[in-house]
N, CA, C and O atoms as CSV, one atom per row, in Angstrom:
chain,resi,resn,atom,element,x,y,z
A,1,MET,N,N,132.985,135.301,122.995
A,1,MET,CA,C,132.450,134.367,122.039
A,1,MET,C,C,131.178,133.745,122.620
A,1,MET,O,O,131.117,133.427,123.808
A,2,VAL,N,N,130.182,133.580,121.782
A,2,VAL,CA,C,128.899,133.010,122.190
A,2,VAL,C,C,128.946,131.505,121.987
A,2,VAL,O,O,129.328,131.023,120.921
A,3,LYS,N,N,128.553,130.767,123.022
A,3,LYS,CA,C,128.510,129.309,122.932
A,3,LYS,C,C,127.093,128.889,122.579
A,3,LYS,O,O,126.143,129.208,123.293
A,4,LEU,N,N,126.960,128.175,121.476
A,4,LEU,CA,C,125.653,127.705,121.041
A,4,LEU,C,C,125.341,126.376,121.709
A,4,LEU,O,O,126.215,125.519,121.838
A,5,ILE,N,N,124.104,126.207,122.129
A,5,ILE,CA,C,123.659,124.972,122.775
A,5,ILE,C,C,122.633,124.311,121.870
A,5,ILE,O,O,121.677,124.952,121.431
A,6,ARG,N,N,122.831,123.032,121.594
A,6,ARG,CA,C,121.866,122.308,120.776
A,6,ARG,C,C,120.547,122.177,121.514
A,6,ARG,O,O,120.510,122.168,122.745
A,7,ARG,N,N,119.469,122.077,120.759
A,7,ARG,CA,C,118.135,121.984,121.364
A,7,ARG,C,C,118.004,120.820,122.332
A,7,ARG,O,O,117.413,120.970,123.401
A,8,GLY,N,N,118.544,119.667,121.975
A,8,GLY,CA,C,118.459,118.499,122.849
A,8,GLY,C,C,119.116,118.759,124.192
A,8,GLY,O,O,118.621,118.307,125.225
A,9,LYS,N,N,120.224,119.481,124.185
A,9,LYS,CA,C,120.915,119.819,125.430
A,9,LYS,C,C,120.060,120.760,126.270
A,9,LYS,O,O,120.018,120.622,127.492
A,10,MET,N,N,119.386,121.704,125.645
A,10,MET,CA,C,118.549,122.648,126.392
A,10,MET,C,C,117.404,121.910,127.073
A,10,MET,O,O,117.108,122.173,128.238
A,11,LYS,N,N,116.763,120.996,126.369
A,11,LYS,CA,C,115.683,120.220,126.966
A,11,LYS,C,C,116.210,119.397,128.130
A,11,LYS,O,O,115.593,119.336,129.193
A,12,THR,N,N,117.356,118.765,127.916
A,12,THR,CA,C,117.947,117.942,128.971
A,12,THR,C,C,118.231,118.776,130.205
A,12,THR,O,O,117.936,118.346,131.320
A,13,ASN,N,N,118.799,119.964,130.024
A,13,ASN,CA,C,119.095,120.837,131.164
A,13,ASN,C,C,117.832,121.240,131.911
A,13,ASN,O,O,117.831,121.278,133.141
A,14,ILE,N,N,116.765,121.539,131.194
A,14,ILE,CA,C,115.489,121.900,131.820
A,14,ILE,C,C,114.953,120.709,132.611
A,14,ILE,O,O,114.518,120.862,133.753
A,15,PHE,N,N,114.987,119.523,132.002
A,15,PHE,CA,C,114.479,118.324,132.669
A,15,PHE,C,C,115.307,117.983,133.904
A,15,PHE,O,O,114.752,117.630,134.945
A,16,ILE,N,N,116.626,118.086,133.796
A,16,ILE,CA,C,117.492,117.795,134.942
A,16,ILE,C,C,117.193,118.733,136.097
A,16,ILE,O,O,117.105,118.303,137.247
A,17,GLN,N,N,117.035,120.020,135.792
A,17,GLN,CA,C,116.719,120.997,136.838
A,17,GLN,C,C,115.392,120.651,137.514
A,17,GLN,O,O,115.290,120.707,138.739
A,18,ALA,N,N,114.384,120.298,136.733
A,18,ALA,CA,C,113.074,119.956,137.296
A,18,ALA,C,C,113.148,118.680,138.137
A,18,ALA,O,O,112.508,118.598,139.186
A,19,ILE,N,N,113.920,117.686,137.691
A,19,ILE,CA,C,114.046,116.434,138.444
A,19,ILE,C,C,114.742,116.693,139.772
A,19,ILE,O,O,114.288,116.222,140.815
A,20,LYS,N,N,115.843,117.440,139.742
A,20,LYS,CA,C,116.595,117.724,140.966
A,20,LYS,C,C,115.771,118.499,141.986
A,20,LYS,O,O,115.820,118.206,143.181
A,21,LYS,N,N,115.012,119.491,141.516
A,21,LYS,CA,C,114.235,120.337,142.417
A,21,LYS,C,C,112.831,119.801,142.664
A,21,LYS,O,O,112.065,120.382,143.433
A,22,ARG,N,N,112.490,118.670,141.996
A,22,ARG,CA,C,111.159,118.058,142.110
A,22,ARG,C,C,110.035,119.028,141.751
A,22,ARG,O,O,109.017,119.119,142.437
A,23,ASN,N,N,110.255,119.742,140.660
A,23,ASN,CA,C,109.244,120.647,140.132
A,23,ASN,C,C,108.444,119.953,139.039
A,23,ASN,O,O,108.966,119.101,138.320
A,24,ASN,N,N,107.187,120.321,138.920
A,24,ASN,CA,C,106.368,119.821,137.823
A,24,ASN,C,C,106.787,120.481,136.520
A,24,ASN,O,O,107.345,121.578,136.507
A,25,LEU,N,N,106.505,119.789,135.431
A,25,LEU,CA,C,106.720,120.324,134.100
A,25,LEU,C,C,105.391,120.422,133.383
A,25,LEU,O,O,104.480,119.625,133.608
A,26,GLN,N,N,105.300,121.400,132.527
A,26,GLN,CA,C,104.135,121.523,131.654
A,26,GLN,C,C,104.689,121.686,130.248
A,26,GLN,O,O,105.567,122.518,130.020
A,27,PHE,N,N,104.182,120.896,129.299
A,27,PHE,CA,C,104.659,120.998,127.924
A,27,PHE,C,C,103.603,120.475,126.964
A,27,PHE,O,O,102.619,119.852,127.364
A,28,LEU,N,N,103.837,120.745,125.687
A,28,LEU,CA,C,102.987,120.198,124.646
A,28,LEU,C,C,103.643,118.931,124.124
A,28,LEU,O,O,104.837,118.916,123.823
A,29,TYR,N,N,102.861,117.880,124.020
A,29,TYR,CA,C,103.329,116.623,123.447
A,29,TYR,C,C,102.447,116.349,122.253
A,29,TYR,O,O,101.314,115.888,122.393
A,30,GLY,N,N,102.970,116.634,121.087
A,30,GLY,CA,C,102.115,116.661,119.909
A,30,GLY,C,C,101.194,117.861,120.063
A,30,GLY,O,O,101.672,118.994,120.132
A,31,LEU,N,N,99.917,117.644,120.117
A,31,LEU,CA,C,98.953,118.727,120.331
A,31,LEU,C,C,98.325,118.687,121.718
A,31,LEU,O,O,97.439,119.487,122.021
A,32,GLN,N,N,98.778,117.761,122.562
A,32,GLN,CA,C,98.206,117.578,123.896
A,32,GLN,C,C,99.058,118.286,124.948
A,32,GLN,O,O,100.284,118.181,124.937
A,33,GLU,N,N,98.396,119.007,125.858
A,33,GLU,CA,C,99.111,119.627,126.973
A,33,GLU,C,C,99.283,118.599,128.080
A,33,GLU,O,O,98.331,117.917,128.459
A,34,VAL,N,N,100.526,118.491,128.605
A,34,VAL,CA,C,100.859,117.494,129.614
A,34,VAL,C,C,101.397,118.189,130.854
A,34,VAL,O,O,102.241,119.080,130.751
A,35,ASN,N,N,100.913,117.786,132.033
A,35,ASN,CA,C,101.464,118.213,133.319
A,35,ASN,C,C,102.113,116.976,133.929
A,35,ASN,O,O,101.445,115.978,134.197
A,36,LEU,N,N,103.435,117.056,134.147
A,36,LEU,CA,C,104.216,115.874,134.487
A,36,LEU,C,C,105.083,116.097,135.713
A,36,LEU,O,O,105.663,117.167,135.898
A,37,GLU,N,N,105.160,115.068,136.548
A,37,GLU,CA,C,106.149,115.007,137.618
A,37,GLU,C,C,107.306,114.191,137.046
A,37,GLU,O,O,107.203,112.966,136.975
A,38,PRO,N,N,108.401,114.827,136.637
A,38,PRO,CA,C,109.470,114.108,135.940
A,38,PRO,C,C,110.279,113.225,136.889
A,38,PRO,O,O,110.626,113.643,137.994
A,39,TYR,N,N,110.576,111.997,136.449
A,39,TYR,CA,C,111.323,111.057,137.268
A,39,TYR,C,C,112.728,110.810,136.750
A,39,TYR,O,O,113.692,110.954,137.501
A,40,TYR,N,N,112.868,110.439,135.472
A,40,TYR,CA,C,114.207,110.220,134.949
A,40,TYR,C,C,114.251,110.285,133.431
A,40,TYR,O,O,113.234,110.183,132.744
A,41,ILE,N,N,115.478,110.461,132.935
A,41,ILE,CA,C,115.750,110.585,131.509
A,41,ILE,C,C,116.475,109.319,131.056
A,41,ILE,O,O,117.342,108.802,131.762
A,42,SER,N,N,116.114,108.831,129.886
A,42,SER,CA,C,116.718,107.607,129.381
A,42,SER,C,C,116.661,107.615,127.858
A,42,SER,O,O,116.332,108.631,127.246
A,43,LYS,N,N,116.982,106.483,127.259
A,43,LYS,CA,C,116.820,106.284,125.816
A,43,LYS,C,C,115.939,105.066,125.596
A,43,LYS,O,O,116.011,104.090,126.343
A,44,ASN,N,N,115.104,105.131,124.558
A,44,ASN,CA,C,114.242,103.984,124.260
A,44,ASN,C,C,115.005,102.976,123.402
A,44,ASN,O,O,116.194,103.157,123.138
A,45,LYS,N,N,114.333,101.932,122.975
A,45,LYS,CA,C,114.983,100.863,122.210
A,45,LYS,C,C,115.537,101.357,120.880
A,45,LYS,O,O,116.498,100.791,120.358
A,46,ALA,N,N,114.945,102.398,120.335
A,46,ALA,CA,C,115.404,102.961,119.062
A,46,ALA,C,C,116.561,103.939,119.254
A,46,ALA,O,O,117.093,104.470,118.279
A,47,GLY,N,N,116.955,104.180,120.513
A,47,GLY,CA,C,118.067,105.082,120.799
A,47,GLY,C,C,117.686,106.541,120.929
A,47,GLY,O,O,118.558,107.406,121.006
A,48,LYS,N,N,116.382,106.827,120.955
A,48,LYS,CA,C,115.915,108.206,121.097
A,48,LYS,C,C,115.756,108.555,122.573
A,48,LYS,O,O,115.348,107.719,123.379
A,49,LYS,N,N,116.085,109.806,122.919
A,49,LYS,CA,C,115.948,110.245,124.307
A,49,LYS,C,C,114.485,110.347,124.696
A,49,LYS,O,O,113.642,110.795,123.918
A,50,VAL,N,N,114.203,109.913,125.935
A,50,VAL,CA,C,112.847,109.978,126.480
A,50,VAL,C,C,112.933,110.445,127.934
A,50,VAL,O,O,113.968,110.312,128.587
A,51,ILE,N,N,111.834,110.988,128.417
A,51,ILE,CA,C,111.716,111.329,129.827
A,51,ILE,C,C,110.535,110.553,130.391
A,51,ILE,O,O,109.475,110.472,129.769
A,52,TYR,N,N,110.729,109.988,131.567
A,52,TYR,CA,C,109.672,109.256,132.259
A,52,TYR,C,C,109.155,110.107,133.406
A,52,TYR,O,O,109.915,110.824,134.058
A,53,GLY,N,N,107.863,110.019,133.641
A,53,GLY,CA,C,107.278,110.740,134.754
A,53,GLY,C,C,105.834,110.348,134.975
A,53,GLY,O,O,105.226,109.626,134.185
A,54,ARG,N,N,105.310,110.851,136.074
A,54,ARG,CA,C,103.919,110.574,136.437
A,54,ARG,C,C,103.055,111.731,135.979
A,54,ARG,O,O,103.356,112.896,136.242
A,55,ILE,N,N,101.985,111.396,135.297
A,55,ILE,CA,C,101.013,112.394,134.891
A,55,ILE,C,C,100.372,112.941,136.155
A,55,ILE,O,O,99.932,112.178,137.014
A,56,ARG,N,N,100.320,114.258,136.268
A,56,ARG,CA,C,99.754,114.877,137.466
A,56,ARG,C,C,98.287,114.500,137.621
A,56,ARG,O,O,97.550,114.435,136.638
A,57,ASN,N,N,97.870,114.255,138.848
A,57,ASN,CA,C,96.502,113.855,139.207
A,57,ASN,C,C,96.120,112.480,138.658
A,57,ASN,O,O,94.946,112.213,138.402
A,58,SER,N,N,97.118,111.610,138.479
A,58,SER,CA,C,96.829,110.230,138.099
A,58,SER,C,C,97.944,109.350,138.665
A,58,SER,O,O,98.921,109.852,139.221
A,59,ASN,N,N,97.791,108.063,138.521
A,59,ASN,CA,C,98.828,107.126,138.955
A,59,ASN,C,C,99.640,106.600,137.776
A,59,ASN,O,O,100.479,105.713,137.936
A,60,GLU,N,N,99.389,107.143,136.611
A,60,GLU,CA,C,100.020,106.647,135.391
A,60,GLU,C,C,101.428,107.219,135.214
A,60,GLU,O,O,101.625,108.433,135.250
A,61,ILE,N,N,102.397,106.333,135.023
A,61,ILE,CA,C,103.762,106.744,134.694
A,61,ILE,C,C,103.962,106.449,133.214
A,61,ILE,O,O,103.753,105.326,132.755
A,62,ARG,N,N,104.371,107.481,132.475
A,62,ARG,CA,C,104.521,107.358,131.024
A,62,ARG,C,C,105.882,107.850,130.588
A,62,ARG,O,O,106.591,108.529,131.331
A,63,LYS,N,N,106.229,107.492,129.368
A,63,LYS,CA,C,107.446,108.030,128.772
A,63,LYS,C,C,107.051,108.945,127.613
A,63,LYS,O,O,106.042,108.733,126.940
A,64,PHE,N,N,107.879,109.964,127.404
A,64,PHE,CA,C,107.643,110.945,126.359
A,64,PHE,C,C,108.927,111.130,125.563
A,64,PHE,O,O,109.988,111.363,126.143
A,65,GLU,N,N,108.840,111.028,124.245
A,65,GLU,CA,C,109.997,111.213,123.384
A,65,GLU,C,C,110.324,112.698,123.266
A,65,GLU,O,O,109.438,113.537,123.099
A,66,TYR,N,N,111.615,113.001,123.356
A,66,TYR,CA,C,112.084,114.387,123.287
A,66,TYR,C,C,111.604,115.100,122.032
A,66,TYR,O,O,111.165,116.248,122.100
A,67,ASN,N,N,111.684,114.426,120.883
A,67,ASN,CA,C,111.400,115.108,119.621
A,67,ASN,C,C,109.937,115.506,119.463
A,67,ASN,O,O,109.605,116.239,118.531
A,68,LYS,N,N,109.057,115.046,120.340
A,68,LYS,CA,C,107.640,115.415,120.271
A,68,LYS,C,C,107.258,116.435,121.342
A,68,LYS,O,O,106.095,116.825,121.438
A,69,ILE,N,N,108.238,116.873,122.153
A,69,ILE,CA,C,107.982,117.802,123.254
A,69,ILE,C,C,108.293,119.228,122.810
A,69,ILE,O,O,109.323,119.487,122.188
A,70,ALA,N,N,107.383,120.155,123.140
A,70,ALA,CA,C,107.583,121.570,122.809
A,70,ALA,C,C,107.016,122.444,123.924
A,70,ALA,O,O,106.221,121.980,124.743
A,71,ASN,N,N,107.423,123.695,123.950
A,71,ASN,CA,C,106.910,124.699,124.897
A,71,ASN,C,C,106.992,124.220,126.349
A,71,ASN,O,O,105.977,124.166,127.044
A,72,ILE,N,N,108.178,123.880,126.797
A,72,ILE,CA,C,108.392,123.349,128.149
A,72,ILE,C,C,108.392,124.477,129.161
A,72,ILE,O,O,109.027,125.512,128.955
A,73,ARG,N,N,107.675,124.271,130.259
A,73,ARG,CA,C,107.672,125.211,131.387
A,73,ARG,C,C,107.880,124.439,132.670
A,73,ARG,O,O,107.293,123.377,132.877
A,74,ILE,N,N,108.728,124.988,133.535
A,74,ILE,CA,C,108.899,124.417,134.871
A,74,ILE,C,C,107.927,125.128,135.791
A,74,ILE,O,O,107.905,126.358,135.841
A,75,ILE,N,N,107.123,124.368,136.517
A,75,ILE,CA,C,106.170,124.928,137.471
A,75,ILE,C,C,106.856,124.918,138.836
A,75,ILE,O,O,106.820,123.913,139.546
A,76,GLU,N,N,107.478,126.036,139.198
A,76,GLU,CA,C,108.271,126.112,140.425
A,76,GLU,C,C,107.422,126.294,141.677
A,76,GLU,O,O,107.914,126.085,142.785
A,77,SER,N,N,106.175,126.673,141.526
A,77,SER,CA,C,105.333,126.924,142.693
A,77,SER,C,C,104.826,125.632,143.333
A,77,SER,O,O,104.223,125.668,144.406
A,78,PHE,N,N,105.065,124.502,142.687
A,78,PHE,CA,C,104.574,123.230,143.208
A,78,PHE,C,C,105.691,122.206,143.166
A,78,PHE,O,O,106.303,122.000,142.118
A,79,ARG,N,N,105.969,121.552,144.308
A,79,ARG,CA,C,106.955,120.478,144.380
A,79,ARG,C,C,106.239,119.178,144.687
A,79,ARG,O,O,105.220,119.167,145.377
A,80,PHE,N,N,106.772,118.093,144.175
A,80,PHE,CA,C,106.141,116.794,144.379
A,80,PHE,C,C,107.067,115.846,145.120
A,80,PHE,O,O,108.282,116.044,145.158
A,81,SER,N,N,106.480,114.823,145.702
A,81,SER,CA,C,107.233,113.725,146.300
A,81,SER,C,C,107.092,112.534,145.372
A,81,SER,O,O,105.969,112.126,145.074
A,82,PRO,N,N,108.193,111.963,144.907
A,82,PRO,CA,C,108.102,110.879,143.925
A,82,PRO,C,C,107.441,109.632,144.487
A,82,PRO,O,O,107.591,109.304,145.664
A,83,ARG,N,N,106.713,108.949,143.631
A,83,ARG,CA,C,106.069,107.697,144.012
A,83,ARG,C,C,107.014,106.516,143.826
A,83,ARG,O,O,106.800,105.438,144.381
A,84,ILE,N,N,108.073,106.740,143.029
A,84,ILE,CA,C,109.127,105.743,142.885
A,84,ILE,C,C,110.427,106.413,143.289
A,84,ILE,O,O,110.548,107.631,143.156
A,85,PRO,N,N,111.407,105.655,143.780
A,85,PRO,CA,C,112.666,106.273,144.196
A,85,PRO,C,C,113.385,106.910,143.013
A,85,PRO,O,O,113.456,106.319,141.936
A,86,ILE,N,N,113.914,108.107,143.209
A,86,ILE,CA,C,114.689,108.779,142.189
A,86,ILE,C,C,116.160,108.684,142.573
A,86,ILE,O,O,116.582,109.229,143.593
A,87,ASN,N,N,116.928,107.996,141.756
A,87,ASN,CA,C,118.370,107.964,141.949
A,87,ASN,C,C,118.950,109.219,141.330
A,87,ASN,O,O,118.232,109.978,140.678
A,88,SER,N,N,120.208,109.441,141.521
A,88,SER,CA,C,120.824,110.645,140.976
A,88,SER,C,C,121.191,110.438,139.514
A,88,SER,O,O,122.370,110.437,139.161
A,89,PHE,N,N,120.172,110.262,138.656
A,89,PHE,CA,C,120.380,110.095,137.235
A,89,PHE,C,C,120.924,111.370,136.622
A,89,PHE,O,O,121.636,111.336,135.618
A,90,ALA,N,N,120.590,112.477,137.222
A,90,ALA,CA,C,120.935,113.763,136.635
A,90,ALA,C,C,122.321,114.232,137.014
A,90,ALA,O,O,122.733,115.303,136.569
A,91,SER,N,N,123.046,113.502,137.796
A,91,SER,CA,C,124.362,113.999,138.213
A,91,SER,C,C,125.472,113.574,137.290
A,91,SER,O,O,126.632,113.919,137.518
């Protein structure tokens, strides 16, 4: 039997893997391409899932809503050291 995975779960699994391995992510957010060092996953005030991370080559930490993220790629050739402590949110 084939087990179907909801889209939100697939994104979460990709993000968790990238956070644990400290890999960069590349994705489309709306029409903008984003290169992100992912830090943690949470929910915003409206109850929607978001991911927080540092934009690569900047000091800006931003949040991104799941429903606006598409074409996610894990960049495994580059690992980062977090600028803020990462707790085991993904466990």
